[in-house]
PDB file of C-alpha atoms in Angstrom:
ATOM      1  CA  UNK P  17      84.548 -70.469  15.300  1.00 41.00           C
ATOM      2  CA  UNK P  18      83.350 -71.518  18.896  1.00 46.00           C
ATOM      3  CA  UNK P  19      85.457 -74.527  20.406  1.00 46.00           C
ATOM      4  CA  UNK P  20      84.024 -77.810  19.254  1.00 49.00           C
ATOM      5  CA  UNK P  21      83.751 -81.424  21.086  1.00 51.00           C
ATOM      6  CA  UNK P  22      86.165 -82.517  23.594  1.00 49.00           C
ATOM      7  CA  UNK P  23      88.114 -78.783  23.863  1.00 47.00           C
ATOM      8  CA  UNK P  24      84.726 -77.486  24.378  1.00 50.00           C
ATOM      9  CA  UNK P  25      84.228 -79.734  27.192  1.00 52.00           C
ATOM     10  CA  UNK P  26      87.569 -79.072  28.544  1.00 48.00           C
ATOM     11  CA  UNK P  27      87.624 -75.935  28.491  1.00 47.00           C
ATOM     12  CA  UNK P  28      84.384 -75.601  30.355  1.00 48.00           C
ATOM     13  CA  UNK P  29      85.430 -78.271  32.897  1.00 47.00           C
ATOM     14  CA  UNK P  30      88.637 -75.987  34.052  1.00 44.00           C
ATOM     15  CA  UNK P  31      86.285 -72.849  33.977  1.00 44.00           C
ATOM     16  CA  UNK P  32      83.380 -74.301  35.990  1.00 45.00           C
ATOM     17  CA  UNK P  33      85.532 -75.970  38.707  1.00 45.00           C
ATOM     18  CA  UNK P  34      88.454 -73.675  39.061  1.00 45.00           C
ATOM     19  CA  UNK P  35      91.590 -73.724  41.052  1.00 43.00           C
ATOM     20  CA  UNK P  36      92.048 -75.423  44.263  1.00 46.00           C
ATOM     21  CA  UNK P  37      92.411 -73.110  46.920  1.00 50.00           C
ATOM     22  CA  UNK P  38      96.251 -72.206  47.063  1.00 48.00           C
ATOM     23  CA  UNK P  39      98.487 -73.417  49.825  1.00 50.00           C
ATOM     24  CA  UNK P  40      99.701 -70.696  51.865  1.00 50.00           C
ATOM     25  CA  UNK P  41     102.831 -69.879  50.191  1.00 50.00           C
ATOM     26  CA  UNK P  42     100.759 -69.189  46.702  1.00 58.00           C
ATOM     27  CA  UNK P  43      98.222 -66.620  48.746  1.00 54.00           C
ATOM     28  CA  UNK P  44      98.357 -62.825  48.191  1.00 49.00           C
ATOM     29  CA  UNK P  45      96.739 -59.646  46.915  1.00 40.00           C
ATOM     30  CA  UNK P  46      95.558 -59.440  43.614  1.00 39.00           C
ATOM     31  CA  UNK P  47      96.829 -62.466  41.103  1.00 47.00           C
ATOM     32  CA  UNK P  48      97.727 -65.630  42.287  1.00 67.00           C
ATOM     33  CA  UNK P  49     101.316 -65.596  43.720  1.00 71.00           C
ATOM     34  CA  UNK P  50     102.800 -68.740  43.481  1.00 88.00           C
ATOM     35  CA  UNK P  51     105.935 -67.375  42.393  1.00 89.00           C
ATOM     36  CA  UNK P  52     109.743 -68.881  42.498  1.00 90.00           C
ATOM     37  CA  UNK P  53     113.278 -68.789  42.506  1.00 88.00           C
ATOM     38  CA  UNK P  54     113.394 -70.984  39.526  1.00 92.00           C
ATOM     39  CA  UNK P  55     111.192 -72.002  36.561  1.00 94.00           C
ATOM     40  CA  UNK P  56     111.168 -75.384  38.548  1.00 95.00           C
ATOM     41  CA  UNK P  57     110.084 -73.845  42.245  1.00 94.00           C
ATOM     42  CA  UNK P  58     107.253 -72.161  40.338  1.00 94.00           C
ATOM     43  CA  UNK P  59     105.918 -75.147  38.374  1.00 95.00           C
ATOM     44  CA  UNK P  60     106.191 -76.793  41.449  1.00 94.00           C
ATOM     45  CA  UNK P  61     104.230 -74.100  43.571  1.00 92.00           C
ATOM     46  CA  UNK P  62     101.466 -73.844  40.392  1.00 93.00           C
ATOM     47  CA  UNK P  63     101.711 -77.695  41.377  1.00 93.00           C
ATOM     48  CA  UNK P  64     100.671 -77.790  44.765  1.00 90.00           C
ATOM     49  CA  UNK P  65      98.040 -74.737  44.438  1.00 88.00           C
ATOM     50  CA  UNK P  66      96.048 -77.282  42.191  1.00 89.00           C
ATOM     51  CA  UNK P  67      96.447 -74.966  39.108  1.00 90.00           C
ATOM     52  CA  UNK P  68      98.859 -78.254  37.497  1.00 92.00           C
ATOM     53  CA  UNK P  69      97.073 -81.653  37.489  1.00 92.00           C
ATOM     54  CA  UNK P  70      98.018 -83.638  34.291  1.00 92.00           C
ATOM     55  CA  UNK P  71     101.598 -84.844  33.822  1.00 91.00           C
ATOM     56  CA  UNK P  72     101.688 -83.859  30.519  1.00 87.00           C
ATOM     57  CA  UNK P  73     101.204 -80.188  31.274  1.00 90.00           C
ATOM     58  CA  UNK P  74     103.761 -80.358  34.518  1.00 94.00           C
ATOM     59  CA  UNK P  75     106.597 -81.662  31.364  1.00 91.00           C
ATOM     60  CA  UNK P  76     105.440 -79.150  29.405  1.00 89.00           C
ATOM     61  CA  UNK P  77     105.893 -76.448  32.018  1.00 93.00           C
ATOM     62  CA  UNK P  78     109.403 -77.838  33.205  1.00 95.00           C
ATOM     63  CA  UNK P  79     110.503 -78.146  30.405  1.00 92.00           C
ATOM     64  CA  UNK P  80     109.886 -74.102  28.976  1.00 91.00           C
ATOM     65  CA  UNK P  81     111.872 -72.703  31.176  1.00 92.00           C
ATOM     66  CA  UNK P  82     110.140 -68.986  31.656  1.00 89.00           C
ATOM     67  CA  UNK P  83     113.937 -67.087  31.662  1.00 88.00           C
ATOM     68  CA  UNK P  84     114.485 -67.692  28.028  1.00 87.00           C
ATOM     69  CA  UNK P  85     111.064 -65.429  26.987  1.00 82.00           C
ATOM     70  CA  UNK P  86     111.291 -62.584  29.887  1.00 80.00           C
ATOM     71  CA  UNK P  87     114.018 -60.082  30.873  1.00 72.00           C
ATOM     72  CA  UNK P  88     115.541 -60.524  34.080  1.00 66.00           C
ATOM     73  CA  UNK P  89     114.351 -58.028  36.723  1.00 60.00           C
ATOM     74  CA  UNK P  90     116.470 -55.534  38.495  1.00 59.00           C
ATOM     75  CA  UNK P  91     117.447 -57.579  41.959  1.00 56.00           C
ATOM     76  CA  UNK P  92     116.595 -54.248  43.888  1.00 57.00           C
ATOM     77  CA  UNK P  93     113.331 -53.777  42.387  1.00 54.00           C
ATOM     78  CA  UNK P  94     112.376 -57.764  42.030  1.00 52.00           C
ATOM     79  CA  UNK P  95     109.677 -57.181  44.859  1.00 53.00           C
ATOM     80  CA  UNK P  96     107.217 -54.567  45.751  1.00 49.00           C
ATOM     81  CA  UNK P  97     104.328 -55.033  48.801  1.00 52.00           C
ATOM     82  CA  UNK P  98     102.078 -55.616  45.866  1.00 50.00           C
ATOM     83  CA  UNK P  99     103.720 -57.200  42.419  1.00 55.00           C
ATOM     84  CA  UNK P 100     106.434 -59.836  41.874  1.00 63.00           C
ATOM     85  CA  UNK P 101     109.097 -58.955  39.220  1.00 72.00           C
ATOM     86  CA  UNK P 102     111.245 -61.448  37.351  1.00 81.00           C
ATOM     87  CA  UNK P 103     110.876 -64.401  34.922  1.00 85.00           C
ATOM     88  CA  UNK P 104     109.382 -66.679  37.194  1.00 89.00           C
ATOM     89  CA  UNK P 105     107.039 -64.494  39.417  1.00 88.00           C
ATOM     90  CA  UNK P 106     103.118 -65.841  38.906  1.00 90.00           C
ATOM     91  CA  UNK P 107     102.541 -62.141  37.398  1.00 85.00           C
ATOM     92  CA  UNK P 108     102.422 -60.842  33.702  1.00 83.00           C
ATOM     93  CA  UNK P 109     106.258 -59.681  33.145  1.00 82.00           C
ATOM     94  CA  UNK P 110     107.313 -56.810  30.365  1.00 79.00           C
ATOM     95  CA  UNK P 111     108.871 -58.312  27.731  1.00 79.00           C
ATOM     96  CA  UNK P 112     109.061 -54.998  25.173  1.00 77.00           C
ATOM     97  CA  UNK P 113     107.743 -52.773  23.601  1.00 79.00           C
ATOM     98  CA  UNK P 114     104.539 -52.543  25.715  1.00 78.00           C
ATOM     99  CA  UNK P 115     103.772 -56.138  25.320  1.00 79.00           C
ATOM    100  CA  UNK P 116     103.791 -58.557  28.302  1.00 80.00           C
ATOM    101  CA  UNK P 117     103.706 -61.918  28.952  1.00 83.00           C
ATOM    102  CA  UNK P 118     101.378 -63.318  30.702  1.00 85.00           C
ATOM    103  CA  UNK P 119     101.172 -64.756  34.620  1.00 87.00           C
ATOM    104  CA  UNK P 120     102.414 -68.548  34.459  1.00 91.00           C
ATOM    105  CA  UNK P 121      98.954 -69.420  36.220  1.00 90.00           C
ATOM    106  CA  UNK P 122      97.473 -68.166  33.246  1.00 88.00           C
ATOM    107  CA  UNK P 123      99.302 -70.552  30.780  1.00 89.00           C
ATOM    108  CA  UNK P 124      98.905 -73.307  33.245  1.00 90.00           C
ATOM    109  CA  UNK P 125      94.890 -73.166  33.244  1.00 89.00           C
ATOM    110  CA  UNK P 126      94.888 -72.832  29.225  1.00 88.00           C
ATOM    111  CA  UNK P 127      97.290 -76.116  29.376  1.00 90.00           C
ATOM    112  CA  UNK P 128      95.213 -77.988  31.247  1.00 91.00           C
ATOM    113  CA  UNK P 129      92.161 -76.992  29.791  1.00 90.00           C
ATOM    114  CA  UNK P 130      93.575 -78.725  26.702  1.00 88.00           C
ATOM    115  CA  UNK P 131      95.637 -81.690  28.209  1.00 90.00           C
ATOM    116  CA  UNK P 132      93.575 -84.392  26.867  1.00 88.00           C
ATOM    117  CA  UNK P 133      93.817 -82.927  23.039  1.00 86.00           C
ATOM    118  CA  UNK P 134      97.489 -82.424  23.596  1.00 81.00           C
ATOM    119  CA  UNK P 135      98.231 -85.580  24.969  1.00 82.00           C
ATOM    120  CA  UNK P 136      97.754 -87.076  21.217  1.00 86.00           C
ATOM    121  CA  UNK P 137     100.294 -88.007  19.006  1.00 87.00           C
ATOM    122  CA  UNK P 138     102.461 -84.939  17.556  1.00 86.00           C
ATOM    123  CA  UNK P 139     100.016 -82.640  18.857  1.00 83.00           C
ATOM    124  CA  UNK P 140     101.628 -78.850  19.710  1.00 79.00           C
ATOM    125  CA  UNK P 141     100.287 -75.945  21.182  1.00 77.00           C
ATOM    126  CA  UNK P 142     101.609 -72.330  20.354  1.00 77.00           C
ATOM    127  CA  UNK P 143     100.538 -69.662  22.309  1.00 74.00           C
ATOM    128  CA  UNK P 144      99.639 -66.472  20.261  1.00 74.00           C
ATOM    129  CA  UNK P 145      99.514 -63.495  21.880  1.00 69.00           C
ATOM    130  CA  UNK P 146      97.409 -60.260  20.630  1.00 66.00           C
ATOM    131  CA  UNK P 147      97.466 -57.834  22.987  1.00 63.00           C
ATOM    132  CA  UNK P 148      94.082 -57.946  24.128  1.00 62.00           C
ATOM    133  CA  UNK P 149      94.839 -59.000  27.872  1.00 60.00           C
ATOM    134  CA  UNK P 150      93.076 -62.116  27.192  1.00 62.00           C
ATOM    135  CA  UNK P 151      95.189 -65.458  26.472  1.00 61.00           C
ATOM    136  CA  UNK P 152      94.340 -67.449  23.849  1.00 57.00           C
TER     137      UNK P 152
END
């Protein structure tokens, strides 16, 4: 079933305008690369790239700390010229059995594309993957 009234609108709010442009420490080839040393350097780096707008979603990104759902990375193989490694590098990380999670930028556009429904009362989101490469 399409998405209905107000998460319609959302949704097609955070699609039509987009992200800011990133500040220069969140620029690179390929995916975004607002990447950190902690789950709080990269919520704060999503932050300032314009990707994180509402409050609600900045809490909500704080406070799921990225380390507790991916592996850590080898230190000697954390960084390549092109892909970040580790829980809180803006990339899609291998969590297992050929499944990944996906780039942080990713969760922070579907967030915010539904901060004003999840900003009611004992409201939740769970994010489902299903392997498609698409997050929904």
């Amino acid at each position: 079933q399409p998405l209905a009234g107000p998460l319609q609108a959302a949704a097609t709010r955070v699609i039509m305008s987009g992200p800011q442009s990133p500040p220069p420490q969140c620029q690179g080839s390929g995916a975004w690369k607002c990447s950190g040393a902690s789950n709080a350097e990269l919520v704060e780096n999503l932050r300032a790239a314009g990707l994180i707008s509402s409050p609600a979603v900045h809490s909500a990104m704080l406070a799921t700390d990225r380390g507790h759902f991916c592996p850590d990375a080898d230190p000697a193989a954390r960084v390549s010229a092109t892909y970040h490694y580790g829980p809180y590098a803006d990339a899609p990380q291998a969590i297992g059995h050929k499944q990944t999670i996906s780039a942080p930028h990713a969760h922070a556009l579907a967030l915010e594309a539904l901060a004003e429904q999840l900003a009611k009362p004992d409201c939740r989101a769970l994010d489902v993957g299903c392997g498609s490469g698409v997050l929904v």
